[in-house]
Short mmCIF file of C-alpha atoms and ligand atoms in Angstrom, two decimals:
data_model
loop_
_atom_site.label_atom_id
_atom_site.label_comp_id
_atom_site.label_asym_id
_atom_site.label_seq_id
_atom_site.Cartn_x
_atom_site.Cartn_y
_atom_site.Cartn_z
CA UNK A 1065 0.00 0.00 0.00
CA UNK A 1066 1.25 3.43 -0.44
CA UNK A 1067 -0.92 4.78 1.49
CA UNK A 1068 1.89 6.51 4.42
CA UNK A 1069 3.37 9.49 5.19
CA UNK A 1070 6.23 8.95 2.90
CA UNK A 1071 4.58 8.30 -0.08
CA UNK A 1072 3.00 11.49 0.37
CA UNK A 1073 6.02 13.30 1.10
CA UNK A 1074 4.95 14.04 4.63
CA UNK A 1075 8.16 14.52 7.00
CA UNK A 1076 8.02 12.98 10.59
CA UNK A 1077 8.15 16.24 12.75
CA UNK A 1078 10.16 15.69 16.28
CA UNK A 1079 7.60 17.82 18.60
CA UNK A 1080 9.18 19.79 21.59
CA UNK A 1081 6.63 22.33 21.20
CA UNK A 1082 3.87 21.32 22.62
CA UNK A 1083 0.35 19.09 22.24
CA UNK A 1084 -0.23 21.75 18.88
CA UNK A 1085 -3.38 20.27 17.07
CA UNK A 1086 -1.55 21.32 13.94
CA UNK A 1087 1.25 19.03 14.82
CA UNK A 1088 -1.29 16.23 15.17
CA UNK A 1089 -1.87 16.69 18.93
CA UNK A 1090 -0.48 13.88 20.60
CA UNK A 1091 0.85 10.18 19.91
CA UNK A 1092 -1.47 7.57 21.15
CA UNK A 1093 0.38 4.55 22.60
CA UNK A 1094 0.18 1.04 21.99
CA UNK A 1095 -2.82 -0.04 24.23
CA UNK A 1096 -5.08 2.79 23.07
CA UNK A 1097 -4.38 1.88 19.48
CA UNK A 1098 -5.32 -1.60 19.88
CA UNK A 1099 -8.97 -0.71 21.89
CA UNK A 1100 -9.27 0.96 18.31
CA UNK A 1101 -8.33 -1.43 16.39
CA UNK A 1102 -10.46 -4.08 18.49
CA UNK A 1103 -13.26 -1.64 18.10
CA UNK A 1104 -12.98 -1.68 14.38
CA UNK A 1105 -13.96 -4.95 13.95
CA UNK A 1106 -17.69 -5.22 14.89
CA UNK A 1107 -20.55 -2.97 14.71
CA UNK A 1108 -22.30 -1.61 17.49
CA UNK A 1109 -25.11 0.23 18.64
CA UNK A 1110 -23.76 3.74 18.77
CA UNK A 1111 -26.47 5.30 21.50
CA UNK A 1112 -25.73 2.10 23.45
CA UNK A 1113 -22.23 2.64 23.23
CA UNK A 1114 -21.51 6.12 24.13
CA UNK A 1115 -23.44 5.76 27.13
CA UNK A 1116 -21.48 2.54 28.56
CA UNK A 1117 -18.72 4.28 27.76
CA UNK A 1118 -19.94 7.47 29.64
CA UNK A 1119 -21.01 5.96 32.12
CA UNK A 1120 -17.30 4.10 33.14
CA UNK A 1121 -15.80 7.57 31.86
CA UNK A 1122 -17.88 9.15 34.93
CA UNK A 1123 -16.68 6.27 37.09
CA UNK A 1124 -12.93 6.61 36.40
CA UNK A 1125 -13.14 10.71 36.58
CA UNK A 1126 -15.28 10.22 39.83
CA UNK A 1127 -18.22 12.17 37.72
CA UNK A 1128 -22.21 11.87 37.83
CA UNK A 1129 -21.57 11.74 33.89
CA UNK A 1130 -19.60 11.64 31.39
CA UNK A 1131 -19.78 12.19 27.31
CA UNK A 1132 -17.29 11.57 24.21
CA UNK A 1133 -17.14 14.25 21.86
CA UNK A 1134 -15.22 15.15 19.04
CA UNK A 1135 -12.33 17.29 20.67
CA UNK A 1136 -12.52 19.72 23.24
CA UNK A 1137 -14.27 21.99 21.03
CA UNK A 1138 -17.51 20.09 20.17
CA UNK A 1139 -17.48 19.62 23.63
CA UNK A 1140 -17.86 23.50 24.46
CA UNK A 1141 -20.31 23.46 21.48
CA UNK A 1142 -22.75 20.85 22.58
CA UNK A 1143 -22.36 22.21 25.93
CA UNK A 1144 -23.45 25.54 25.07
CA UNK A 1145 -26.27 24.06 22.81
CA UNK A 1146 -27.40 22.50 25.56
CA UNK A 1147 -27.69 25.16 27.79
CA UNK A 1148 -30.01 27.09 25.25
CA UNK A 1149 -31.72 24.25 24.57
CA UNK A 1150 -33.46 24.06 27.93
CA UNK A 1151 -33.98 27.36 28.08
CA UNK A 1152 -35.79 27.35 24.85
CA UNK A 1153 -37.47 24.38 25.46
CA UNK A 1154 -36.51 22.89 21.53
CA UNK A 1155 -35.68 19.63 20.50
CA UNK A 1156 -32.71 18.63 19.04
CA UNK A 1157 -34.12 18.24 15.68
CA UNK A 1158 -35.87 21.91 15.60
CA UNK A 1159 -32.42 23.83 17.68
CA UNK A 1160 -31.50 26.42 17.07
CA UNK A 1161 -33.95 26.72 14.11
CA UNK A 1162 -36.05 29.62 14.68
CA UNK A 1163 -32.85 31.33 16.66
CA UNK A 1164 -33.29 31.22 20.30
CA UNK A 1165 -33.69 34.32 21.75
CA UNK A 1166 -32.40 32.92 25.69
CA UNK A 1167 -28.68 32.82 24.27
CA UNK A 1168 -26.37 34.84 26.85
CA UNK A 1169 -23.24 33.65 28.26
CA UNK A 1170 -21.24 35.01 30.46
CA UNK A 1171 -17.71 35.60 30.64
CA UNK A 1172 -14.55 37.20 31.88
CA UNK A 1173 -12.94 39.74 29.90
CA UNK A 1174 -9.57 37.79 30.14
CA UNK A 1175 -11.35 34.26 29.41
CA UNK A 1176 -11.54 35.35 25.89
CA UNK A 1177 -9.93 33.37 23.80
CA UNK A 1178 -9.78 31.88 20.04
CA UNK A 1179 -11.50 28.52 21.00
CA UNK A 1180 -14.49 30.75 22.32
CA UNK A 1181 -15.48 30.58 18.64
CA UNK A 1182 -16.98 26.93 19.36
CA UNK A 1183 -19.38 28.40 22.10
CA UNK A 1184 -20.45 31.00 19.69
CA UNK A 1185 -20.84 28.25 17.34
CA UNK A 1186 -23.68 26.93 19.01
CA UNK A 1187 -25.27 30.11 18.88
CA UNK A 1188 -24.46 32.04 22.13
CA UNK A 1189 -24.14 35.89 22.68
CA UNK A 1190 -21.12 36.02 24.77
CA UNK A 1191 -21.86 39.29 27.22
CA UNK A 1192 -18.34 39.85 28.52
CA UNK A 1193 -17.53 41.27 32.13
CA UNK A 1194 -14.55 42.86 33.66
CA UNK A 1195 -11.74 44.27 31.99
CA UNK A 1196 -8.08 42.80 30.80
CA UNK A 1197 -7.08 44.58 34.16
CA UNK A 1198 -9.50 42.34 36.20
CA UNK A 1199 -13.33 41.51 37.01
CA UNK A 1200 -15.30 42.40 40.48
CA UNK A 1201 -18.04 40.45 41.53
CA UNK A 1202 -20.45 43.47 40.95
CA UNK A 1203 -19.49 43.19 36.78
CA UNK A 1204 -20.78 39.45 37.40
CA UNK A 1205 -24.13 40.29 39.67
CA UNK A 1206 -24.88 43.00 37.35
CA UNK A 1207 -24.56 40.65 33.53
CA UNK A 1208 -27.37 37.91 34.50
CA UNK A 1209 -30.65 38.40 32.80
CA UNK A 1210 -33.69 36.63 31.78
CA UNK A 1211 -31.84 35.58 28.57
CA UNK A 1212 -28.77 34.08 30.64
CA UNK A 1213 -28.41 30.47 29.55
CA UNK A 1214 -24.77 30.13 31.23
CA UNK A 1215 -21.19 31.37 32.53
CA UNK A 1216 -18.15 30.55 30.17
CA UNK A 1217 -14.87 29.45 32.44
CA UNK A 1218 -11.90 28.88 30.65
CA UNK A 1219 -9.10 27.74 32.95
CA UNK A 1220 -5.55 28.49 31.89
CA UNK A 1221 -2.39 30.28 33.03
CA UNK A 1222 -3.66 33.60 32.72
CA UNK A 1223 -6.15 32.87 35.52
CA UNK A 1224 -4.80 35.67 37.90
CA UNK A 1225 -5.80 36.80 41.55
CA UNK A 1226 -7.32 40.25 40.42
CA UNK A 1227 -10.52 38.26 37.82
CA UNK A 1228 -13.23 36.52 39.74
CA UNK A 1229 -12.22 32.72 41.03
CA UNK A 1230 -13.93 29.84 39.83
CA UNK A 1231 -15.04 29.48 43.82
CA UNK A 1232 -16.95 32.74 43.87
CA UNK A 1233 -18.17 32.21 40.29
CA UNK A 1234 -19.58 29.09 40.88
CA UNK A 1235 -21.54 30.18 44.26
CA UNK A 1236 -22.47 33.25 42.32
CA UNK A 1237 -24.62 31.06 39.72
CA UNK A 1238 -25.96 28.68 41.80
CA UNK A 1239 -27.89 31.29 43.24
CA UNK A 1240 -28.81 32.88 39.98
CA UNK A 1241 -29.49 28.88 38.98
CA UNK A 1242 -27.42 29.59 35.80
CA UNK A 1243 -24.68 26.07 34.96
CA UNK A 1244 -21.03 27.00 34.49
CA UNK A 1245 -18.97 25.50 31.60
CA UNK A 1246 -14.97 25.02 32.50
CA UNK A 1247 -13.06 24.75 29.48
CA UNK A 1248 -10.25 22.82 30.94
CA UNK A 1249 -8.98 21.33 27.53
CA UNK A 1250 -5.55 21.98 28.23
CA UNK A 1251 -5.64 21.53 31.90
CA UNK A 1252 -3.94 17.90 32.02
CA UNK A 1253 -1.70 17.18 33.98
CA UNK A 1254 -2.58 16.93 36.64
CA UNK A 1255 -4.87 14.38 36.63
CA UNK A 1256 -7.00 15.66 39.22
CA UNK A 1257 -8.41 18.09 37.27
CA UNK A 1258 -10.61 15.47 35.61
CA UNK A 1259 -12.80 15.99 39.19
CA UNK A 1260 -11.21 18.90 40.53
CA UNK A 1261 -13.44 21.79 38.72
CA UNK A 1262 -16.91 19.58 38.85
CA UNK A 1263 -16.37 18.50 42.48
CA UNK A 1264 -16.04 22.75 42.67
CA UNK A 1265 -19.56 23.00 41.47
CA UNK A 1266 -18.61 23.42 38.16
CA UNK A 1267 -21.43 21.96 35.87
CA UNK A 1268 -19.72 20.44 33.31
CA UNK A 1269 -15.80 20.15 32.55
CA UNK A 1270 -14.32 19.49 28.84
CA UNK A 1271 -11.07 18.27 28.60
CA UNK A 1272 -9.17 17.53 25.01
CA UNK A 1273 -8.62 13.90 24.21
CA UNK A 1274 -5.70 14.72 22.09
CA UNK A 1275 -3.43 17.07 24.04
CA UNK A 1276 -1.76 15.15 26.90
CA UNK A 1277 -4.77 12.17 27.59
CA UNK A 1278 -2.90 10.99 24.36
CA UNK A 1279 -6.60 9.51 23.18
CA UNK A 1280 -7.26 9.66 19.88
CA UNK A 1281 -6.81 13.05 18.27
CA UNK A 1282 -10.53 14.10 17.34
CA UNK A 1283 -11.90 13.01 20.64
CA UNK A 1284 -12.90 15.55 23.87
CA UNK A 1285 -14.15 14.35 27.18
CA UNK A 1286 -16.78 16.21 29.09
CA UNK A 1287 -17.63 15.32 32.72
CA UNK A 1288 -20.33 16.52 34.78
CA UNK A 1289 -23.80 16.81 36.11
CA UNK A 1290 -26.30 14.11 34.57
CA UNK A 1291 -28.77 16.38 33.21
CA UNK A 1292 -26.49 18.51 31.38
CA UNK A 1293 -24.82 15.46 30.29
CA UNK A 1294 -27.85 14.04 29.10
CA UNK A 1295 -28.85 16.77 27.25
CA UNK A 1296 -25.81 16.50 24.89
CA UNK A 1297 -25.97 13.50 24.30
CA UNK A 1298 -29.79 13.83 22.59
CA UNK A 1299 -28.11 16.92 21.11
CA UNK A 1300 -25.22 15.15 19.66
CA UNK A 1301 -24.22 12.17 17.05
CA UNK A 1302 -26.05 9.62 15.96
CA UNK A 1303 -29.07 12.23 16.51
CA UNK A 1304 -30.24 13.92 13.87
CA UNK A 1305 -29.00 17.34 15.02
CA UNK A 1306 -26.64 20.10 16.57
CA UNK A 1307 -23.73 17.69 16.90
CA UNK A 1308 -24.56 15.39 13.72
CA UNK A 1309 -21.53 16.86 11.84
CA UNK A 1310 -19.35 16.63 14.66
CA UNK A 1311 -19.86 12.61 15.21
CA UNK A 1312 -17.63 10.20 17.20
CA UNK A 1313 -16.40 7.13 15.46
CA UNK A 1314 -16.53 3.70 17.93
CA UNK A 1315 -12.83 3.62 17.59
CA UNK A 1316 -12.73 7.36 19.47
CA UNK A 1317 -14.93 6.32 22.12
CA UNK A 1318 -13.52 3.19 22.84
CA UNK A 1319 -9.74 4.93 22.76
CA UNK A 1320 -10.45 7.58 24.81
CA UNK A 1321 -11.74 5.21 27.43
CA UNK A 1322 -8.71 3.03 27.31
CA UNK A 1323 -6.56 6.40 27.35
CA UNK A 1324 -8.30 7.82 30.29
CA UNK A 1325 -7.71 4.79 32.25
CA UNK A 1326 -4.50 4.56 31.51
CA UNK A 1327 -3.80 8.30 32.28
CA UNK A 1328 -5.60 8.02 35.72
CA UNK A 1329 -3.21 5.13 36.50
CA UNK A 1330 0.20 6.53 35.33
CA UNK A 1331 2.78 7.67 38.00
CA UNK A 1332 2.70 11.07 37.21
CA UNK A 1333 5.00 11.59 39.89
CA UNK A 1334 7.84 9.80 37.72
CA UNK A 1335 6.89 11.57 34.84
CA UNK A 1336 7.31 14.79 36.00
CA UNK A 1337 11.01 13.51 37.31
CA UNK A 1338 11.31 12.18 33.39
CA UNK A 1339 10.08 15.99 32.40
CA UNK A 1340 13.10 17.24 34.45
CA UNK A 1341 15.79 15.22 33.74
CA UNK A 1342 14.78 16.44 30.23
CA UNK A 1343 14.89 19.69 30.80
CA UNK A 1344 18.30 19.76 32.44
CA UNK A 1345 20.11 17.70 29.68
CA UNK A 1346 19.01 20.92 27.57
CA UNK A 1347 19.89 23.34 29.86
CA UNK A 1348 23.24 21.71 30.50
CA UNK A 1349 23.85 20.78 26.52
CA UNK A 1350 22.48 24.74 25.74
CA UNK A 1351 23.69 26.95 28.18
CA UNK A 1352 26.78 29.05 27.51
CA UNK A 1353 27.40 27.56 23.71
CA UNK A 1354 27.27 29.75 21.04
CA UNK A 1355 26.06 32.74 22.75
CA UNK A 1356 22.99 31.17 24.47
CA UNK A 1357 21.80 31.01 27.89
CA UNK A 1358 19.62 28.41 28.56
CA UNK A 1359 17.19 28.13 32.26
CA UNK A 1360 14.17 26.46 33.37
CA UNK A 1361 10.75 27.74 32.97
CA UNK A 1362 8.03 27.25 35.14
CA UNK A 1363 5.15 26.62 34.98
CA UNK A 1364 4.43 25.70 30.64
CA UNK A 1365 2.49 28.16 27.92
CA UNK A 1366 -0.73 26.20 29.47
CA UNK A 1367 0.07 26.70 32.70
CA UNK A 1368 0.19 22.70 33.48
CA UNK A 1369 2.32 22.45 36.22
CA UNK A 1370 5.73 20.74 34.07
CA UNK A 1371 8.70 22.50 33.46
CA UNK A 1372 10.40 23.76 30.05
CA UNK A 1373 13.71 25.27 28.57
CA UNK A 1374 13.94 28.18 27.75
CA UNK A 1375 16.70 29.17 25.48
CA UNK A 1376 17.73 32.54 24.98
CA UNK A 1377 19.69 32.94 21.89
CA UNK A 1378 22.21 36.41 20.64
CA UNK A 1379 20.71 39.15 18.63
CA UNK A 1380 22.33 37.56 15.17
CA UNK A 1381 20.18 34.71 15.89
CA UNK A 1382 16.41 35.53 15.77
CA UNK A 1383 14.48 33.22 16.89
CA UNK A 1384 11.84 32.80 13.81
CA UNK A 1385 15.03 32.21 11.88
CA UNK A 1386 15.91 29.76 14.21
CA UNK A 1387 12.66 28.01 14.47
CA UNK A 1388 12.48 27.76 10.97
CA UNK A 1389 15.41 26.32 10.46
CA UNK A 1390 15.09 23.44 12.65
CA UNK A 1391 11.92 22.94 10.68
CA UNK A 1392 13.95 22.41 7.53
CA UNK A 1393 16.44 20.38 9.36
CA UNK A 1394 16.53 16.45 9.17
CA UNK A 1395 14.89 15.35 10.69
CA UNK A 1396 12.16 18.38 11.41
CA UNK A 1397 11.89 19.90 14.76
CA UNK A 1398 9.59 22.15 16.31
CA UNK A 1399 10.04 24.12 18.92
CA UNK A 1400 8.07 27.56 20.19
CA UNK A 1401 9.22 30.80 19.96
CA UNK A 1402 9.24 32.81 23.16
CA UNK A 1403 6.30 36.00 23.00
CA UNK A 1404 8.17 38.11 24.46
CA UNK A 1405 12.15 37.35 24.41
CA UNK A 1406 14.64 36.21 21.58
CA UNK A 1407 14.04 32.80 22.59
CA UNK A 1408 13.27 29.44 22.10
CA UNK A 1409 11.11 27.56 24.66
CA UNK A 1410 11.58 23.43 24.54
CA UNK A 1411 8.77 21.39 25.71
CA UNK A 1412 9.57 17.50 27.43
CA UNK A 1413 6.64 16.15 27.34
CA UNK A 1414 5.69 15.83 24.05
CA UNK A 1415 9.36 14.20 23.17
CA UNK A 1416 11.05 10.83 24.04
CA UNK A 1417 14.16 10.17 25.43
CA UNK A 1418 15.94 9.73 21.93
CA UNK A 1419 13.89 12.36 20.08
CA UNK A 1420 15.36 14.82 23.68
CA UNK A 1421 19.24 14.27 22.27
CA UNK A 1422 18.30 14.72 19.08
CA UNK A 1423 16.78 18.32 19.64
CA UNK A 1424 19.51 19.33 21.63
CA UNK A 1425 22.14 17.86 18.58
CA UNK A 1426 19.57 19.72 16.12
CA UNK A 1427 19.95 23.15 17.77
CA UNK A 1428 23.96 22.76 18.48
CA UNK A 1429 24.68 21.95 15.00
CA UNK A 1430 22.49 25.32 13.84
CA UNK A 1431 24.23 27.76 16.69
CA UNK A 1432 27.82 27.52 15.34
C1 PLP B 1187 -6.95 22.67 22.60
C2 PLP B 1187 -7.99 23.54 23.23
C3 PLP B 1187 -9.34 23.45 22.85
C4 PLP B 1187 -9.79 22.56 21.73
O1 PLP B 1187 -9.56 21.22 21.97
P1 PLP B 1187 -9.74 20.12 20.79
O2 PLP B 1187 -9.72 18.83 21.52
O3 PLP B 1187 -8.56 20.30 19.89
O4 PLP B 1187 -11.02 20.41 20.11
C5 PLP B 1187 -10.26 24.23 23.49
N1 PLP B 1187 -9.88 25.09 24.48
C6 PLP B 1187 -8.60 25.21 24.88
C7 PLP B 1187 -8.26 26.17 25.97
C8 PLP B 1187 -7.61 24.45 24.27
O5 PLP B 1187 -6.33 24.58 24.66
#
C-alpha cells in the first residue's frame, strides 16, 4: 500500500513544542491503538455505546456523567447548545432553528480566547464582564438576565488573583441557577483536574482527548452533572442534530476510554522527574554555547504544572530564523518561539528520550 506518510512526502516532525493540534496533537500509545483497532472490527449500537462508555468515563473521573465528543471543542459546542436548549425548550431536531432568543453567556474579559469561537458556534451571545485589568463580583451580579443560559470558564495560566475565582463564580450562579462551563482542555496534567473543577460545582468540565490524555486526536471528554450530560448527548451524534456533523467514530470512544484509564493510572509523579531530567540535559547541553543562555521555565504556555527550557539565543540569531530552520532540518523539529524574548522555549513532554538528544544535537549543530 502506499498509502503513508512517505509516499505522500509528509516529513516525521520531532515535537518539543507542545500538544499543537496542527502538529497532530499527541501520539497515542500502543494499548489505546489496539482498543481501536479491536473496536474496528464489529458494529455496534452507537447510543448504546456512548453511554457505557460514559457511564465508566464518569466512574474513572469520579463524575455523575460523562460524554465523548469530538475534541474539546464540540465539547464546548454541545455544551453551550445544551444550555439554550433548555432554556428554549426545543428539541434537538428543531435547535436552534427559529434562533433562540435565551442565548447569553457570560464571561470574563480575560477568558476570551480563540476557542471561544466553538461556544459561539452553538449560537451564544457572549456578554463579557470585567476588563483585561481584572473583574469584580459586581461586573458578574450585574450581567445575569432573563436571557442568561450560562457562565463561560476557561481555565488556563492567565487565571490571575485580580478576575473573579472559579469558587466565587460558581456560588455566584448557583444562586442565579445559571450552569457553568470550565473549558479545561488543556488543563492535564494533573490528573485531578478530571474531578477537581466539577467537584467545585462546576457543571460540566471538557477536557481535550488529544493534548496530553494521548486519546485519539478528534476526541474531547466532558464530565459533569447528569442532566447537562444528558442533554448532549440527545443533542449530539447519531441524533439527527446540533452535533450530527461533529460525530464520534466507535474507535474514538472506545480509545479515549482506554486512554483515560491509563492516564488516571500513570505515575505522574515519575513523569514529571522524566520531564526534568529532560529539561536539564538541555539546559546543561544549551547553556553558555554559542552565545545562548539556557534556564528552566516554570510553569508551561498552558500553565500545566511541568517545566520547560527556555533558550535565549544572541541578537544575530532571531528566533523565527531559528525556528524555521530546525523545521527544515533532518529530521524536522519544532520548537516555540518565546512571545516576548529572543528565545526558544523546549517542551519534554511531548518528546522521548531519543527524540530529547536529538533536539539538543539539532539546535547545536544550527548555533555555530
Ligand atoms: C486545545 C484547546 C481546545 C480545543 O480542543 P480540541 O480537543 O482540539 O477540540 C479548546 N480550548 C482550549 C483552551 C484548548 O487549549
Amino acid at each position: 500500500m502506499s498509502s503513508n506518510y512517505k509516499s505522500l512526502g509528509i516529513r516525521p516532525i520531532v515535537n518539543a513544542n507542545a500538544t499543537l493540534t496542527k502538529l497532530g496533537g499527541s501520539l497515542m500509545p500502543a494499548e489505546v491503538r489496539q482498543v481501536m483497532q479491536d473496536a474496528a472490527q464489529s458494529f455496534v449500537d452507537m447510543h448504546d455505546l456512548q453511554q457505557k462508555v460514559g457511564g465508566r468515563l464518569a466512574e474513572i473521573t469520579r463524575n455523575e456523567a460523562a460524554f465523548v465528543s469530538c475534541g474539546a471543542a464540540t465539547g464546548l459546542l454541545l455544551a453551550t447548545a445544551a444550555c439554550i436548549q433548555k432554556a428554549s425548550g426545543a428539541t434537538y431536531e428543531n435547535f436552534p432553528n427559529p434562533p433562540e432568543t435565551q442565548n447569553e453567556v457570560i464571561v470574563q474579559r480575560m477568558h476570551r480566547n480563540p476557542y471561544d469561537y466553538a461556544v459561539r458556534q452553538a449560537g451564544a451571545s457572549l456578554v463579557e464582564i470585567g476588563t483585561m485589568n481584572g473583574t469584580s463580583p459586581d461586573d458578574l451580579e450585574n450581567a445575569y438576565s432573563s436571557s442568561t443560559v450560562a457562565i463561560f470558564w476557561f481555565q488556563g495560566d492567565m487565571n490571575q488573583p485580580y478576575e473573579l475565582s472559579l469558587k466565587d463564580v460558581i456560588q455566584s450562579a448557583k444562586k442565579h441557577g445559571v450552569p457553568v462551563i470550565v473549558d479545561g482542555a488543556a488543563q492535564l496534567p494533573p490528573a485531578s483536574n478530571l474531578w477537581n473543577f466539577t467537584q467545585q460545582g462546576a457543571d460540566l468540565a471538557i477536557f481535550s482527548g488529544g493534548k496530553d490524555l494521548s486519546g485519539p486526536q478528534a476526541s474531547g471528554l466532558v464530565v459533569g452533572k447528569w442532566e447537562w450530560i444528558e442533554r448532549l448527548r440527545v443533542l449530539g451524534a447519531p441524533n439527527h442534530g446540533v452535533g450530527r456533523p461533529m460525530k464520534v467514530g466507535k474507535e474514538e470512544m472506545m480509545g479515549l476510554l482506554a486512554a483515560v484509564e491509563r492516564y488516571v493510572s500513570l505515575d505522574h509523579d515519575h513523569l514529571l522527574e522524566v520531564y526534568e531530567q529532560r529539561v536539564q540535559i538541555w539546559i546543561q547541553g544549551l547553556n553558555g554555547k554559542g552565545g545562548l543562555s539556557a534556564k528552566r521555565d516554570y510553569p508551561n504556555e498552558a500553565g500545566q504544572p511541568v517545566p520547560r527550557a527556555l533558550v535565549q539565543l544572541p541578537d544575530k540569531l532571531p528566533k523565527d530564523q531559528l525556528v524555521a530552520q530546525l523545521m527544515d532540518s533532518e529530521p524536522a523539529v519544532s520548537v516555540a518561539p518565546s512571545e516576548a524574548l529572543n528565545a526558544i522555549l523546549l517542551n519534554p513532554m511531548t518528546v522521548s528520550d531519543e527524540e530529547t538528544q536529538i533536539v539538543l544535537d539539532q539546535i547545536l549543530s544550527l548555533i555555530y
